[in-house]
Amino acid sequence: MPKLKTRKAALKRYKKTGAGNFLRRHAYKGHLLMKKSNVQKRRLSQRVCVTPGDSKPIKLMLPY
């Protein structure tokens, strides 16, 4: 059986934690930042844990 390949797009978007969870970035932080408040931009800068239902396909994309 051949080795599984890592999906490079998923590798750039998600980071695996020590407990096996995945961290992701928030959306809406790319542009149109003048109209957003500093509190909103600061909250969007923080990393968030992926929900368990969404982490199943990510585990297949990042086998190692």
mmCIF file of N, CA, C and O in Angstrom:
data_model
loop_
_atom_site.group_PDB
_atom_site.id
_atom_site.type_symbol
_atom_site.label_atom_id
_atom_site.label_comp_id
_atom_site.label_asym_id
_atom_site.label_seq_id
_atom_site.Cartn_x
_atom_site.Cartn_y
_atom_site.Cartn_z
ATOM 1 N N MET A 1 0.840 -1.177 0.000
ATOM 2 C CA MET A 1 0.000 0.000 0.000
ATOM 3 C C MET A 1 0.888 1.244 0.000
ATOM 4 O O MET A 1 1.828 1.340 0.798
ATOM 5 N N PRO A 2 0.622 2.218 -0.874
ATOM 6 C CA PRO A 2 1.490 3.398 -0.929
ATOM 7 C C PRO A 2 1.280 4.310 0.279
ATOM 8 O O PRO A 2 0.253 4.237 0.968
ATOM 9 N N LYS A 3 2.261 5.167 0.481
ATOM 10 C CA LYS A 3 2.148 6.124 1.576
ATOM 11 C C LYS A 3 1.053 7.139 1.270
ATOM 12 O O LYS A 3 0.826 7.482 0.122
ATOM 13 N N LEU A 4 0.384 7.591 2.314
ATOM 14 C CA LEU A 4 -0.629 8.624 2.143
ATOM 15 C C LEU A 4 0.045 9.978 1.970
ATOM 16 O O LEU A 4 1.027 10.277 2.647
ATOM 17 N N LYS A 5 -0.481 10.782 1.078
ATOM 18 C CA LYS A 5 0.080 12.110 0.849
ATOM 19 C C LYS A 5 -0.670 13.136 1.688
ATOM 20 O O LYS A 5 -1.871 13.040 1.885
ATOM 21 N N THR A 6 0.073 14.112 2.162
ATOM 22 C CA THR A 6 -0.513 15.199 2.928
ATOM 23 C C THR A 6 -1.096 16.221 1.973
ATOM 24 O O THR A 6 -0.456 16.604 1.000
ATOM 25 N N ARG A 7 -2.313 16.669 2.241
ATOM 26 C CA ARG A 7 -2.897 17.756 1.458
ATOM 27 C C ARG A 7 -2.232 19.055 1.888
ATOM 28 O O ARG A 7 -2.361 19.487 3.032
ATOM 29 N N LYS A 8 -1.509 19.684 0.981
ATOM 30 C CA LYS A 8 -0.711 20.856 1.337
ATOM 31 C C LYS A 8 -1.580 22.048 1.703
ATOM 32 O O LYS A 8 -1.179 22.888 2.512
ATOM 33 N N ALA A 9 -2.774 22.159 1.116
ATOM 34 C CA ALA A 9 -3.664 23.268 1.475
ATOM 35 C C ALA A 9 -4.116 23.138 2.928
ATOM 36 O O ALA A 9 -4.192 24.130 3.658
ATOM 37 N N ALA A 10 -4.402 21.923 3.367
ATOM 38 C CA ALA A 10 -4.807 21.700 4.757
ATOM 39 C C ALA A 10 -3.634 21.898 5.707
ATOM 40 O O ALA A 10 -3.811 22.375 6.835
ATOM 41 N N LEU A 11 -2.435 21.555 5.261
ATOM 42 C CA LEU A 11 -1.250 21.727 6.090
ATOM 43 C C LEU A 11 -0.998 23.200 6.386
ATOM 44 O O LEU A 11 -0.561 23.553 7.477
ATOM 45 N N LYS A 12 -1.309 24.074 5.415
ATOM 46 C CA LYS A 12 -1.101 25.504 5.615
ATOM 47 C C LYS A 12 -2.193 26.128 6.474
ATOM 48 O O LYS A 12 -1.980 27.166 7.078
ATOM 49 N N ARG A 13 -3.370 25.522 6.529
ATOM 50 C CA ARG A 13 -4.491 26.131 7.224
ATOM 51 C C ARG A 13 -4.665 25.653 8.655
ATOM 52 O O ARG A 13 -5.212 26.368 9.481
ATOM 53 N N TYR A 14 -4.249 24.433 8.956
ATOM 54 C CA TYR A 14 -4.516 23.850 10.266
ATOM 55 C C TYR A 14 -3.219 23.455 10.951
ATOM 56 O O TYR A 14 -2.252 23.074 10.304
ATOM 57 N N LYS A 15 -3.225 23.522 12.288
ATOM 58 C CA LYS A 15 -2.078 23.096 13.079
ATOM 59 C C LYS A 15 -2.570 22.094 14.106
ATOM 60 O O LYS A 15 -3.597 22.305 14.763
ATOM 61 N N LYS A 16 -1.867 20.999 14.244
ATOM 62 C CA LYS A 16 -2.267 19.950 15.182
ATOM 63 C C LYS A 16 -1.697 20.248 16.564
ATOM 64 O O LYS A 16 -0.533 20.598 16.712
ATOM 65 N N THR A 17 -2.533 20.093 17.579
ATOM 66 C CA THR A 17 -2.106 20.322 18.950
ATOM 67 C C THR A 17 -1.604 19.011 19.548
ATOM 68 O O THR A 17 -1.689 17.952 18.931
ATOM 69 N N GLY A 18 -1.081 19.099 20.748
ATOM 70 C CA GLY A 18 -0.578 17.912 21.412
ATOM 71 C C GLY A 18 -1.665 16.921 21.774
ATOM 72 O O GLY A 18 -1.427 15.713 21.851
ATOM 73 N N ALA A 19 -2.874 17.412 22.004
ATOM 74 C CA ALA A 19 -3.988 16.542 22.369
ATOM 75 C C ALA A 19 -4.669 15.919 21.154
ATOM 76 O O ALA A 19 -5.622 15.163 21.310
ATOM 77 N N GLY A 20 -4.212 16.276 19.944
ATOM 78 C CA GLY A 20 -4.807 15.712 18.739
ATOM 79 C C GLY A 20 -5.877 16.584 18.112
ATOM 80 O O GLY A 20 -6.469 16.204 17.112
ATOM 81 N N ASN A 21 -6.133 17.747 18.706
ATOM 82 C CA ASN A 21 -7.091 18.674 18.113
ATOM 83 C C ASN A 21 -6.408 19.500 17.037
ATOM 84 O O ASN A 21 -5.193 19.454 16.869
ATOM 85 N N PHE A 22 -7.202 20.296 16.323
ATOM 86 C CA PHE A 22 -6.665 21.147 15.277
ATOM 87 C C PHE A 22 -7.020 22.592 15.564
ATOM 88 O O PHE A 22 -8.124 22.902 16.017
ATOM 89 N N LEU A 23 -6.070 23.491 15.293
ATOM 90 C CA LEU A 23 -6.293 24.913 15.433
ATOM 91 C C LEU A 23 -6.484 25.523 14.062
ATOM 92 O O LEU A 23 -5.857 25.110 13.090
ATOM 93 N N ARG A 24 -7.351 26.525 13.990
ATOM 94 C CA ARG A 24 -7.594 27.231 12.741
ATOM 95 C C ARG A 24 -7.651 28.715 13.018
ATOM 96 O O ARG A 24 -7.771 29.148 14.157
ATOM 97 N N ARG A 25 -7.552 29.503 11.945
ATOM 98 C CA ARG A 25 -7.673 30.948 12.059
ATOM 99 C C ARG A 25 -9.111 31.361 11.802
ATOM 100 O O ARG A 25 -9.886 30.625 11.218
ATOM 101 N N HIS A 26 -9.460 32.555 12.253
ATOM 102 C CA HIS A 26 -10.790 33.101 12.000
ATOM 103 C C HIS A 26 -10.862 33.638 10.578
ATOM 104 O O HIS A 26 -9.851 34.037 9.992
ATOM 105 N N ALA A 27 -12.068 33.682 10.061
ATOM 106 C CA ALA A 27 -12.321 34.316 8.778
ATOM 107 C C ALA A 27 -12.533 35.820 8.987
ATOM 108 O O ALA A 27 -12.569 36.301 10.121
ATOM 109 N N TYR A 28 -12.680 36.560 7.901
ATOM 110 C CA TYR A 28 -12.992 37.997 7.899
ATOM 111 C C TYR A 28 -11.866 38.851 8.447
ATOM 112 O O TYR A 28 -12.109 39.910 9.011
ATOM 113 N N LYS A 29 -10.627 38.425 8.317
ATOM 114 C CA LYS A 29 -9.496 39.229 8.776
ATOM 115 C C LYS A 29 -8.597 39.609 7.602
ATOM 116 O O LYS A 29 -7.523 40.141 7.799
ATOM 117 N N GLY A 30 -9.035 39.347 6.387
ATOM 118 C CA GLY A 30 -8.160 39.569 5.240
ATOM 119 C C GLY A 30 -8.188 40.969 4.674
ATOM 120 O O GLY A 30 -7.164 41.511 4.285
ATOM 121 N N HIS A 31 -9.356 41.592 4.625
ATOM 122 C CA HIS A 31 -9.462 42.931 4.030
ATOM 123 C C HIS A 31 -10.663 43.643 4.637
ATOM 124 O O HIS A 31 -11.375 43.081 5.472
ATOM 125 N N LEU A 32 -10.870 44.887 4.248
ATOM 126 C CA LEU A 32 -11.932 45.753 4.786
ATOM 127 C C LEU A 32 -11.789 45.893 6.304
ATOM 128 O O LEU A 32 -12.750 45.735 7.057
ATOM 129 N N LEU A 33 -10.583 46.192 6.760
ATOM 130 C CA LEU A 33 -10.318 46.241 8.191
ATOM 131 C C LEU A 33 -10.547 47.622 8.793
ATOM 132 O O LEU A 33 -10.550 47.758 10.018
ATOM 133 N N MET A 34 -10.731 48.651 7.949
ATOM 134 C CA MET A 34 -10.917 50.005 8.487
ATOM 135 C C MET A 34 -12.246 50.119 9.230
ATOM 136 O O MET A 34 -12.352 50.835 10.224
ATOM 137 N N LYS A 35 -13.273 49.439 8.742
ATOM 138 C CA LYS A 35 -14.598 49.573 9.352
ATOM 139 C C LYS A 35 -14.790 48.670 10.555
ATOM 140 O O LYS A 35 -15.745 48.828 11.284
ATOM 141 N N LYS A 36 -13.877 47.730 10.774
ATOM 142 C CA LYS A 36 -14.001 46.833 11.919
ATOM 143 C C LYS A 36 -13.337 47.461 13.141
ATOM 144 O O LYS A 36 -12.309 48.121 13.035
ATOM 145 N N SER A 37 -13.921 47.221 14.288
ATOM 146 C CA SER A 37 -13.367 47.795 15.515
ATOM 147 C C SER A 37 -12.103 47.040 15.919
ATOM 148 O O SER A 37 -11.841 45.919 15.483
ATOM 149 N N ASN A 38 -11.337 47.683 16.792
ATOM 150 C CA ASN A 38 -10.099 47.057 17.263
ATOM 151 C C ASN A 38 -10.392 45.798 18.068
ATOM 152 O O ASN A 38 -9.629 44.829 18.012
ATOM 153 N N VAL A 39 -11.486 45.791 18.808
ATOM 154 C CA VAL A 39 -11.862 44.614 19.599
ATOM 155 C C VAL A 39 -12.189 43.453 18.659
ATOM 156 O O VAL A 39 -11.771 42.311 18.891
ATOM 157 N N GLN A 40 -12.918 43.744 17.588
ATOM 158 C CA GLN A 40 -13.281 42.691 16.640
ATOM 159 C C GLN A 40 -12.048 42.145 15.936
ATOM 160 O O GLN A 40 -11.894 40.930 15.781
ATOM 161 N N LYS A 41 -11.134 43.029 15.535
ATOM 162 C CA LYS A 41 -9.916 42.579 14.848
ATOM 163 C C LYS A 41 -9.027 41.764 15.784
ATOM 164 O O LYS A 41 -8.421 40.780 15.368
ATOM 165 N N ARG A 42 -8.984 42.161 17.041
ATOM 166 C CA ARG A 42 -8.184 41.417 18.006
ATOM 167 C C ARG A 42 -8.779 40.035 18.248
ATOM 168 O O ARG A 42 -8.055 39.041 18.383
ATOM 169 N N ARG A 43 -10.103 39.954 18.305
ATOM 170 C CA ARG A 43 -10.761 38.665 18.495
ATOM 171 C C ARG A 43 -10.590 37.767 17.286
ATOM 172 O O ARG A 43 -10.440 36.548 17.404
ATOM 173 N N LEU A 44 -10.580 38.351 16.092
ATOM 174 C CA LEU A 44 -10.397 37.555 14.879
ATOM 175 C C LEU A 44 -8.956 37.076 14.717
ATOM 176 O O LEU A 44 -8.695 36.161 13.942
ATOM 177 N N SER A 45 -8.012 37.694 15.423
ATOM 178 C CA SER A 45 -6.614 37.288 15.315
ATOM 179 C C SER A 45 -6.301 36.032 16.109
ATOM 180 O O SER A 45 -5.274 35.395 15.874
ATOM 181 N N GLN A 46 -7.160 35.683 17.056
ATOM 182 C CA GLN A 46 -6.883 34.533 17.912
ATOM 183 C C GLN A 46 -7.184 33.230 17.183
ATOM 184 O O GLN A 46 -8.038 33.170 16.308
ATOM 185 N N ARG A 47 -6.454 32.198 17.550
ATOM 186 C CA ARG A 47 -6.684 30.864 16.992
ATOM 187 C C ARG A 47 -7.846 30.198 17.711
ATOM 188 O O ARG A 47 -8.090 30.460 18.882
ATOM 189 N N VAL A 48 -8.543 29.325 16.999
ATOM 190 C CA VAL A 48 -9.721 28.658 17.535
ATOM 191 C C VAL A 48 -9.594 27.165 17.277
ATOM 192 O O VAL A 48 -9.037 26.744 16.274
ATOM 193 N N CYS A 49 -10.091 26.366 18.189
ATOM 194 C CA CYS A 49 -10.077 24.917 18.027
ATOM 195 C C CYS A 49 -11.197 24.502 17.075
ATOM 196 O O CYS A 49 -12.304 25.025 17.136
ATOM 197 N N VAL A 50 -10.892 23.567 16.192
ATOM 198 C CA VAL A 50 -11.881 23.069 15.232
ATOM 199 C C VAL A 50 -12.845 22.148 15.964
ATOM 200 O O VAL A 50 -12.456 21.410 16.870
ATOM 201 N N THR A 51 -14.110 22.198 15.589
ATOM 202 C CA THR A 51 -15.105 21.347 16.230
ATOM 203 C C THR A 51 -14.844 19.879 15.895
ATOM 204 O O THR A 51 -14.243 19.570 14.858
ATOM 205 N N PRO A 52 -15.264 18.956 16.756
ATOM 206 C CA PRO A 52 -14.987 17.532 16.503
ATOM 207 C C PRO A 52 -15.588 17.007 15.202
ATOM 208 O O PRO A 52 -15.013 16.151 14.555
ATOM 209 N N GLY A 53 -16.738 17.522 14.815
ATOM 210 C CA GLY A 53 -17.342 17.059 13.574
ATOM 211 C C GLY A 53 -16.577 17.488 12.342
ATOM 212 O O GLY A 53 -16.544 16.775 11.337
ATOM 213 N N ASP A 54 -15.938 18.657 12.408
ATOM 214 C CA ASP A 54 -15.158 19.134 11.272
ATOM 215 C C ASP A 54 -13.737 18.586 11.266
ATOM 216 O O ASP A 54 -13.034 18.688 10.257
ATOM 217 N N SER A 55 -13.298 18.028 12.371
ATOM 218 C CA SER A 55 -11.916 17.558 12.431
ATOM 219 C C SER A 55 -11.725 16.181 11.800
ATOM 220 O O SER A 55 -10.599 15.797 11.509
ATOM 221 N N LYS A 56 -12.814 15.433 11.573
ATOM 222 C CA LYS A 56 -12.666 14.111 10.964
ATOM 223 C C LYS A 56 -12.096 14.174 9.550
ATOM 224 O O LYS A 56 -11.166 13.440 9.224
ATOM 225 N N PRO A 57 -12.607 15.042 8.660
ATOM 226 C CA PRO A 57 -11.980 15.108 7.337
ATOM 227 C C PRO A 57 -10.582 15.697 7.358
ATOM 228 O O PRO A 57 -9.741 15.353 6.507
ATOM 229 N N ILE A 58 -10.283 16.550 8.341
ATOM 230 C CA ILE A 58 -8.934 17.130 8.434
ATOM 231 C C ILE A 58 -7.932 16.050 8.795
ATOM 232 O O ILE A 58 -6.795 16.052 8.312
ATOM 233 N N LYS A 59 -8.338 15.098 9.641
ATOM 234 C CA LYS A 59 -7.430 14.006 10.018
ATOM 235 C C LYS A 59 -7.066 13.140 8.818
ATOM 236 O O LYS A 59 -5.967 12.598 8.761
ATOM 237 N N LEU A 60 -7.981 13.028 7.864
ATOM 238 C CA LEU A 60 -7.653 12.276 6.660
ATOM 239 C C LEU A 60 -6.707 13.044 5.756
ATOM 240 O O LEU A 60 -5.904 12.451 5.035
ATOM 241 N N MET A 61 -6.797 14.381 5.765
ATOM 242 C CA MET A 61 -5.923 15.199 4.923
ATOM 243 C C MET A 61 -4.530 15.323 5.503
ATOM 244 O O MET A 61 -3.575 15.543 4.771
ATOM 245 N N LEU A 62 -4.415 15.221 6.823
ATOM 246 C CA LEU A 62 -3.122 15.341 7.496
ATOM 247 C C LEU A 62 -2.803 14.030 8.205
ATOM 248 O O LEU A 62 -2.931 13.898 9.412
ATOM 249 N N PRO A 63 -2.389 13.004 7.462
ATOM 250 C CA PRO A 63 -2.217 11.695 8.093
ATOM 251 C C PRO A 63 -1.028 11.608 9.022
ATOM 252 O O PRO A 63 -0.995 10.745 9.889
ATOM 253 N N TYR A 64 -0.026 12.486 8.855
ATOM 254 C CA TYR A 64 1.187 12.372 9.678
ATOM 255 C C TYR A 64 1.304 13.564 10.570
ATOM 256 O O TYR A 64 2.055 14.295 10.726
#
